[in-house]
mmCIF file of C-alpha atoms in Angstrom:
data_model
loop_
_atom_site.group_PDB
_atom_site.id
_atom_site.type_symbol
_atom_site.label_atom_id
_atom_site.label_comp_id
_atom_site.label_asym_id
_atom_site.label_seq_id
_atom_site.Cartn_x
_atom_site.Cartn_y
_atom_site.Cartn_z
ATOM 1 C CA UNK A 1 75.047 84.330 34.713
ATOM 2 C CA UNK A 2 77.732 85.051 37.469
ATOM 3 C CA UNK A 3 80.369 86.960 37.054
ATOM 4 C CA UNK A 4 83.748 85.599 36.777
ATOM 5 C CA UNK A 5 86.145 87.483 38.917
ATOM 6 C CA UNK A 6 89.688 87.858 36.810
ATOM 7 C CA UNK A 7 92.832 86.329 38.959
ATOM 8 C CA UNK A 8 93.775 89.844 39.060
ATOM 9 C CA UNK A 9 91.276 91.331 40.493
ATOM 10 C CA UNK A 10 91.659 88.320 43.543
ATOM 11 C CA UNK A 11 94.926 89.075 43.888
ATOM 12 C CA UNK A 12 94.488 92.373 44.543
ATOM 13 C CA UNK A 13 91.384 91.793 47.232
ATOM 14 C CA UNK A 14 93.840 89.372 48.465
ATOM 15 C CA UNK A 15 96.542 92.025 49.125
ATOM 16 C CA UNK A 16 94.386 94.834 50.658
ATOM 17 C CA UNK A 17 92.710 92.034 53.146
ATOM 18 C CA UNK A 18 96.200 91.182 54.259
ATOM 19 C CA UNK A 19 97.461 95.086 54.445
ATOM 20 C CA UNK A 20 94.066 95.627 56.916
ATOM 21 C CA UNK A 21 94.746 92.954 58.909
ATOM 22 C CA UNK A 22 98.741 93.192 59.117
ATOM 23 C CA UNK A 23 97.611 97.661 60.099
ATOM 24 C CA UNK A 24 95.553 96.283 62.870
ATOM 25 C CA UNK A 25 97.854 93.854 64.110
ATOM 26 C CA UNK A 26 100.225 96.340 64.159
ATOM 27 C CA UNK A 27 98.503 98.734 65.762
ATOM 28 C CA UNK A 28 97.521 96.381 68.987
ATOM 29 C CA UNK A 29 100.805 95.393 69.134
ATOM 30 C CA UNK A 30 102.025 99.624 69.556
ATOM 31 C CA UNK A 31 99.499 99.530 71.760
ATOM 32 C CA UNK A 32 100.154 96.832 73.989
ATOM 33 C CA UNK A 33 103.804 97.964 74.131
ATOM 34 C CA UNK A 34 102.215 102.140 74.954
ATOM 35 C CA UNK A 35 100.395 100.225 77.795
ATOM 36 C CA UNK A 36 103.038 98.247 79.314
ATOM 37 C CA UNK A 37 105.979 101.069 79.677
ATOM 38 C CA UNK A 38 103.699 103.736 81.187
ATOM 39 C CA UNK A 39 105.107 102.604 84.472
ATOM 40 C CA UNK A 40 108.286 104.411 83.940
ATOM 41 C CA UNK A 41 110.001 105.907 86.902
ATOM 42 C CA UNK A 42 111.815 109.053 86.970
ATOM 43 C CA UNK A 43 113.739 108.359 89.675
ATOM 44 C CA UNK A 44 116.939 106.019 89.161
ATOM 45 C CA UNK A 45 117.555 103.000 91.195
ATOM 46 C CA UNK A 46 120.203 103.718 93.285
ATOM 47 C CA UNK A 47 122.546 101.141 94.639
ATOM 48 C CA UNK A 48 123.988 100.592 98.051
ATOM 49 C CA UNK A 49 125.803 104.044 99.121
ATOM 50 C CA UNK A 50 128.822 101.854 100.335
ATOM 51 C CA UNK A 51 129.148 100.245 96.421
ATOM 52 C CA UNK A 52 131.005 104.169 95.914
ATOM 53 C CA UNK A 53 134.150 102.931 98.741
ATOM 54 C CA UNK A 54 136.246 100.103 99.126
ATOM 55 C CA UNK A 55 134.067 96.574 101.463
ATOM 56 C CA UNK A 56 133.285 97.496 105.162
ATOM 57 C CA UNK A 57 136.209 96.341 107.442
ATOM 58 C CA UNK A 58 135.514 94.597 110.636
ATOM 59 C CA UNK A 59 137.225 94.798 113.015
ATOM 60 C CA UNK A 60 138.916 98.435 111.946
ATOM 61 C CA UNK A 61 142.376 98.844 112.955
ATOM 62 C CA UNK A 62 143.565 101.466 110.138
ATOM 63 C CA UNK A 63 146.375 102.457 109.376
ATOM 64 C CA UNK A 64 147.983 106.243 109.887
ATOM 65 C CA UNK A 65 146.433 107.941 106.711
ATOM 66 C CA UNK A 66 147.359 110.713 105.817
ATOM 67 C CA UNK A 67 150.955 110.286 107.734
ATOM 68 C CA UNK A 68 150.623 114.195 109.366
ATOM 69 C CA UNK A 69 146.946 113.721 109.990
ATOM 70 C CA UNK A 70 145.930 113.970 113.600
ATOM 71 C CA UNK A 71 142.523 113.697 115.115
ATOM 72 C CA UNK A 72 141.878 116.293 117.902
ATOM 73 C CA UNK A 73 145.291 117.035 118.237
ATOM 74 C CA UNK A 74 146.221 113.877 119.450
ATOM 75 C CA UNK A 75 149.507 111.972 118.489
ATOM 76 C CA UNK A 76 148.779 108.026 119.034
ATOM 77 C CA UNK A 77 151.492 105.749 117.468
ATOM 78 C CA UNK A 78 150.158 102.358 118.862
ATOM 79 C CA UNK A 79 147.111 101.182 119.515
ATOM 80 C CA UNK A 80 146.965 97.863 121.697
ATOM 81 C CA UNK A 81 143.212 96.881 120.160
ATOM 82 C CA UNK A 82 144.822 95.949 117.502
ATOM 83 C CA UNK A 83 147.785 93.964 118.310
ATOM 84 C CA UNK A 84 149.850 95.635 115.714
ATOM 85 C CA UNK A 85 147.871 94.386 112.934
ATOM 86 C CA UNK A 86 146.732 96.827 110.512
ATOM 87 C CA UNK A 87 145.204 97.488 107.152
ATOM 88 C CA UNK A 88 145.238 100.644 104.687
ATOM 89 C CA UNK A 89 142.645 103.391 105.729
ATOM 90 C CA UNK A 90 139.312 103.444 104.072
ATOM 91 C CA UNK A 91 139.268 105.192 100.113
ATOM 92 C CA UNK A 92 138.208 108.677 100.982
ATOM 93 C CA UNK A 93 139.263 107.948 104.851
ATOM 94 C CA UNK A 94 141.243 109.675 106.918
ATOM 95 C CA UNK A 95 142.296 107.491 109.826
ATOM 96 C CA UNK A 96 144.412 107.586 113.554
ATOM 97 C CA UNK A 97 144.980 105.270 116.380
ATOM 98 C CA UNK A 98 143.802 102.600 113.848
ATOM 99 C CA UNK A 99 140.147 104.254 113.721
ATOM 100 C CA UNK A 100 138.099 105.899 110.753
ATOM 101 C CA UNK A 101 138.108 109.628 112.043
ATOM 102 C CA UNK A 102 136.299 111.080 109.050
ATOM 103 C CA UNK A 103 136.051 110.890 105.019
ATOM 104 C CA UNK A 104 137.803 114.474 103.794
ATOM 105 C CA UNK A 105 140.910 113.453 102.255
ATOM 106 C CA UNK A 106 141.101 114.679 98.838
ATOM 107 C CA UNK A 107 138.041 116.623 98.949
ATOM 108 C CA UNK A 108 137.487 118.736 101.503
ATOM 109 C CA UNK A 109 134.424 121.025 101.998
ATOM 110 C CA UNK A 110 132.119 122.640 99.023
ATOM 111 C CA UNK A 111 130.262 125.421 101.445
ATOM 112 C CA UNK A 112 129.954 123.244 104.357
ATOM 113 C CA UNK A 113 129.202 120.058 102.302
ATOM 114 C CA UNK A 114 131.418 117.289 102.492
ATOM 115 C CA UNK A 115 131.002 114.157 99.810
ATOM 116 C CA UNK A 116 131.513 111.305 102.344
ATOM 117 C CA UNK A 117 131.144 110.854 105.495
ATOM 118 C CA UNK A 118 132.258 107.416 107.769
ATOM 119 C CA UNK A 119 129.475 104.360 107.944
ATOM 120 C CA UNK A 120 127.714 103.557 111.209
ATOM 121 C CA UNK A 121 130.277 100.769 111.850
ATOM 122 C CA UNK A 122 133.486 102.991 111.044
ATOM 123 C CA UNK A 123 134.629 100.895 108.540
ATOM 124 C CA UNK A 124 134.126 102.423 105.536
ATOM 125 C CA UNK A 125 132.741 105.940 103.710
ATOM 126 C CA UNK A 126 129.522 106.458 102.209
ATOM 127 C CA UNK A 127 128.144 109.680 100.677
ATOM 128 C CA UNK A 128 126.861 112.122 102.762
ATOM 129 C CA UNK A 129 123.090 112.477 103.132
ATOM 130 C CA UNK A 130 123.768 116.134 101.374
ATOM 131 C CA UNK A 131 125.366 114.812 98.288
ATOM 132 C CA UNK A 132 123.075 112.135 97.796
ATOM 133 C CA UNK A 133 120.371 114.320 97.845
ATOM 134 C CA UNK A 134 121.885 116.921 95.149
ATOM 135 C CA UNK A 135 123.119 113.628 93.009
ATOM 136 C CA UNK A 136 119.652 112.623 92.846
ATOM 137 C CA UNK A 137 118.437 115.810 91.940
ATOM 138 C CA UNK A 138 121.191 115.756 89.414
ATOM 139 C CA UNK A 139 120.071 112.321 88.131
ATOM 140 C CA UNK A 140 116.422 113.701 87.644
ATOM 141 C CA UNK A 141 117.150 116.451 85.453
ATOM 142 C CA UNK A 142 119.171 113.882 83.315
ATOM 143 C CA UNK A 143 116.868 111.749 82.526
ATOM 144 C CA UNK A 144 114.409 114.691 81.665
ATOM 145 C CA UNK A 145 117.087 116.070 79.897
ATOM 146 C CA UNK A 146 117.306 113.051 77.686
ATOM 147 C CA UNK A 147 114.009 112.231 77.263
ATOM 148 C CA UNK A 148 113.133 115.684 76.062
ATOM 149 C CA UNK A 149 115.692 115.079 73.755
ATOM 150 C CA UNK A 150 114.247 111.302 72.668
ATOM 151 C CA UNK A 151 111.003 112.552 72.058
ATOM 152 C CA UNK A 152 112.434 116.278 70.689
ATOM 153 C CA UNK A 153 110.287 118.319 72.981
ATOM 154 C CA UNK A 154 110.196 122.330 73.120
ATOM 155 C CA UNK A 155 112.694 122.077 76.146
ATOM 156 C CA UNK A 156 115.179 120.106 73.991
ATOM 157 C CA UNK A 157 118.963 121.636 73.852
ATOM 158 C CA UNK A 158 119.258 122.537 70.706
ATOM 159 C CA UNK A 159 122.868 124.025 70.356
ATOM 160 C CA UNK A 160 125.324 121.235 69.363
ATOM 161 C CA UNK A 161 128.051 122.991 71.533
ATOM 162 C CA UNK A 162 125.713 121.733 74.877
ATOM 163 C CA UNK A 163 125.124 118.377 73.850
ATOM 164 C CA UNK A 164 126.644 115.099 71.868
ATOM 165 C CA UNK A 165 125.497 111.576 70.873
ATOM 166 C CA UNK A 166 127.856 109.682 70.294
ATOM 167 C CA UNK A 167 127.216 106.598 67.477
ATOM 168 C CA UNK A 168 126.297 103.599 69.459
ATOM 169 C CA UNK A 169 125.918 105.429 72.629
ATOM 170 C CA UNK A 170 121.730 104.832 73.760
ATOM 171 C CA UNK A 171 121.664 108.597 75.858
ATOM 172 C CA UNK A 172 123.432 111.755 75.021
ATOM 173 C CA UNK A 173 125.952 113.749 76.959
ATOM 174 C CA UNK A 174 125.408 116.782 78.431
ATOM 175 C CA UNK A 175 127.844 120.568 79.125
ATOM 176 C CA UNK A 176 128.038 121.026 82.906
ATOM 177 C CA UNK A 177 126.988 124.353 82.313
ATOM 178 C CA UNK A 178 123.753 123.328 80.839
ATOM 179 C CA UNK A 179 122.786 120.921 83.225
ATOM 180 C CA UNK A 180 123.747 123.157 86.426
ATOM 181 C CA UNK A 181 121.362 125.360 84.176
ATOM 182 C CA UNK A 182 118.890 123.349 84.339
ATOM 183 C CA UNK A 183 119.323 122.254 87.982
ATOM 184 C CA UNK A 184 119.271 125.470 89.412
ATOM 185 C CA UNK A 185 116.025 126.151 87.248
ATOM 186 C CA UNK A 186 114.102 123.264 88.309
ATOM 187 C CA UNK A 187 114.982 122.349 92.028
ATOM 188 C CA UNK A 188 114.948 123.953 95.470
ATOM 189 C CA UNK A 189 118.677 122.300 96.328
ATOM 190 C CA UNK A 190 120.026 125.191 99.236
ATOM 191 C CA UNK A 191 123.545 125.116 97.462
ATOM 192 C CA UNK A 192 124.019 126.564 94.015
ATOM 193 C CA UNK A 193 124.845 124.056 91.573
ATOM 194 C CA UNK A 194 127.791 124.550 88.958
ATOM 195 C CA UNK A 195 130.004 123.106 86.580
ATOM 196 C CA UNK A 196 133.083 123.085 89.235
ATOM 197 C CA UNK A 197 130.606 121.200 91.796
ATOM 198 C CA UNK A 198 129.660 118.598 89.442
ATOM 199 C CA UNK A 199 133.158 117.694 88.798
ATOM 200 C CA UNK A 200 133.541 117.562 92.508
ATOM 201 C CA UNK A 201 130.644 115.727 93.202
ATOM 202 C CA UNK A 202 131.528 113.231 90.434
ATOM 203 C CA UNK A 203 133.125 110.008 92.999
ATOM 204 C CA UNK A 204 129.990 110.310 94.712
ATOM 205 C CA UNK A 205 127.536 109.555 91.224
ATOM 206 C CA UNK A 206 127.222 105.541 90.544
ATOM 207 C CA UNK A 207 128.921 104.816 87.213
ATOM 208 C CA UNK A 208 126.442 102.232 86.908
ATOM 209 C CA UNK A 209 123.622 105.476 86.328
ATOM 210 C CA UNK A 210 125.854 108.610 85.292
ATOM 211 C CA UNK A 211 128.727 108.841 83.594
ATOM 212 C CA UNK A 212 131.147 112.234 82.829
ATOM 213 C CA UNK A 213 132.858 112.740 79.285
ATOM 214 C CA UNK A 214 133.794 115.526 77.038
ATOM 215 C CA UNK A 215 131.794 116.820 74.110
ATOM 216 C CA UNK A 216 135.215 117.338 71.900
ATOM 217 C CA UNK A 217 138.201 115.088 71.409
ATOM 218 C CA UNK A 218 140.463 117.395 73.058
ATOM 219 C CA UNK A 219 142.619 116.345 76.523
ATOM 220 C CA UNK A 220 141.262 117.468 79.619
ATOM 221 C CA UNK A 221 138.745 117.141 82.539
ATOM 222 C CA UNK A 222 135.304 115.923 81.877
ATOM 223 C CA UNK A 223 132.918 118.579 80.763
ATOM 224 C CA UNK A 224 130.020 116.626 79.821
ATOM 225 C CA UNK A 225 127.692 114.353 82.054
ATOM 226 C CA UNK A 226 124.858 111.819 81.010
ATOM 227 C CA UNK A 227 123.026 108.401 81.639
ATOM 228 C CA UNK A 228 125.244 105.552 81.694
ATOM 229 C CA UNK A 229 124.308 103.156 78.895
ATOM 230 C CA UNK A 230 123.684 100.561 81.570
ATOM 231 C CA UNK A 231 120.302 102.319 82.652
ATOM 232 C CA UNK A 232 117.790 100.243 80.683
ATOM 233 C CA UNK A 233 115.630 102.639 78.584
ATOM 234 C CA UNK A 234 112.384 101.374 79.899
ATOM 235 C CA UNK A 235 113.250 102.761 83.537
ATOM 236 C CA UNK A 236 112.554 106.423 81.593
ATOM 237 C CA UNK A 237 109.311 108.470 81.669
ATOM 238 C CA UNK A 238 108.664 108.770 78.002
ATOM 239 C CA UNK A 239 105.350 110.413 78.109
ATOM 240 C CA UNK A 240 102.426 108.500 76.219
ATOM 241 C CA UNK A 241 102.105 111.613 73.275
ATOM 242 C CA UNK A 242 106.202 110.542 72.624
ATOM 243 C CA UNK A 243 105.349 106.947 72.678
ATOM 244 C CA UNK A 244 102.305 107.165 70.137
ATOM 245 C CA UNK A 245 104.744 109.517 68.007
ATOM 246 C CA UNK A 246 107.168 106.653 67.832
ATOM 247 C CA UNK A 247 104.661 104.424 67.113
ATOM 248 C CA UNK A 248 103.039 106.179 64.603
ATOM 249 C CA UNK A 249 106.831 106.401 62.764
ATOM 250 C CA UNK A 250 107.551 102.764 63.117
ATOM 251 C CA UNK A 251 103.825 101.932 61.792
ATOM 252 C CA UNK A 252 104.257 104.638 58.672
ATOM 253 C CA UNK A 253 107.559 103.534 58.089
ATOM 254 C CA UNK A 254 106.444 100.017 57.738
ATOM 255 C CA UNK A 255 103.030 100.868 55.909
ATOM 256 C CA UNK A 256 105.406 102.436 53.133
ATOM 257 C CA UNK A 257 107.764 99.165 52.635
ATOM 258 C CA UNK A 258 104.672 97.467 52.127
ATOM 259 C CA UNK A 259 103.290 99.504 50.024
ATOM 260 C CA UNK A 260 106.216 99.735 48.340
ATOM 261 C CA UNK A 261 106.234 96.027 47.580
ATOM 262 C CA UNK A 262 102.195 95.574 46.554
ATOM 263 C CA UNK A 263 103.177 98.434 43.718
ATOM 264 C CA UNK A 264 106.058 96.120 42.881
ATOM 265 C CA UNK A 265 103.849 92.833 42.843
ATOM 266 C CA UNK A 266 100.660 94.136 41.517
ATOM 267 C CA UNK A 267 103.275 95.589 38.223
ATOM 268 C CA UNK A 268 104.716 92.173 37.951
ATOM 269 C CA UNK A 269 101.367 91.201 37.981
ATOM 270 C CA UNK A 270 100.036 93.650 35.294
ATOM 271 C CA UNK A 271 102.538 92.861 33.114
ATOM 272 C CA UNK A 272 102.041 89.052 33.326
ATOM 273 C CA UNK A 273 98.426 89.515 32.825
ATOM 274 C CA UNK A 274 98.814 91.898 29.849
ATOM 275 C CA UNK A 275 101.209 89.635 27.809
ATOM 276 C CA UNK A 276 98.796 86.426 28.506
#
């Protein structure tokens, strides 16, 4: 005689087949994803230097800007190349005898380091090969910084005076201090970084890629700095032990909604079966 296997006891087979299959499919899918973001790059795209300053000009015939600046001592009030025709000095500029002269208004020096400096063509500023280097430097220990914070690493900051996520906000923001920390600790830049140089350097830093805030609601200058939440989080270097941690979450966290719901079906279940 064969045995006649209750509707019960199918319904149950029935349910563990589809939880092995639905744990494998999961798992190749976690995979697959794993395999396809190890190309992360730590470095940020950057964007054309000249995006930071108002379009190149051509021709340049500037006007006086700032009205007591003079360039080598030299007072011109007309210049004939331009035929009287001309247009406000560069953003950043300083200009004379309708020509770029050089990119220090506002700024200045920071120990011989000046943020912009005129284009090839004279037409317009672009950071200086000094501050790009020290805002990509910058942008590196960012987006370490935030990873290590993603994937809550040893090297995490850990004291909630340092560092703020704000609801909605993909990438948290970071105290100066911290990060000029953290800068100093990890590169080989020849100038020492600091909170006061940051805010200096901040014109020079793509809002597209970094972004300055505050970590409390009070008025003031900026005294946070982070990822803008335009960088797309797959450009990051999430190391594959964070990634399989994730994954592993997501796949628990599912596993236990679906467990949940087989103990809920296979009661319904009992119960029908019980009063038949």
């Amino acid at each position: 005689v064969v045995p006649q296997v209750s509707p019960f006891m199918k319904v149950i087979k029935g349910i563990f087949m589809l939880l092995k299959w639905a744990s494998i499919l999961l798992w190749a899918v976690g995979m697959i994803y794993v395999l396809s973001t190890l190309g992360g790059d730590v470095s940020l795209d950057q964007v054309d230097s000249s995006a930071a300053t108002d379009d190149a000009i051509s021709p340049a015939c500037f006007m006086d800007y700032p009205s007591d600046f003079y360039f080598s001592g030299e007072n011109v009030t007309e210049d004939d190349g331009c035929g009287g025709n001309y247009i406000q000095c560069p953003q950043w500029g300083r200009c004379h005898g309708g020509l770029l002269r050089d990119c220090n208004d506002g700024g200045g020096e920071w120990q011989g380091l000046v943020r912009f400096v005129p284009n090839e063509e004279g037409t317009s500023c672009v950071p200086s090969d000094g501050a790009l280097v020290i805002m990509e430097v910058v942008q590196d220990a960012l987006v370490n910084m935030t990873v290590s914070q993603s994937c809550r690493s040893s090297n995490m900051i850990t004291d909630p005076a340092s560092v703020l996520l704000k609801e909605q906000e993909p990438y948290p923001l970071f105290s100066l201090d911290v990060v000029s920390w953290r800068v100093n600790e990890a590169s080989e830049v020849d100038i020492t970084m600091s909170s006061n140089l940051l805010l200096w350097l901040q014109p020079v830093f793509d809002a597209a890629l970094v972004t300055f805030g505050q970590l409390s609601e009070t008025d003031g200058p900026p005294d946070a700095i982070g990822l803008s939440s335009e960088v797309p989080e797959h450009k990051l270097p999430v190391p594959f032990s964070c990634q399989m941690k994730f994954m592993c979450m997501e796949l628990f966290g599912w596993l236990l909604k679906f467990l949940y719901r087989v103990v809920v079906l296979l009661t319904q279940k009992s119960w029908q079966y019980m009063s038949t």
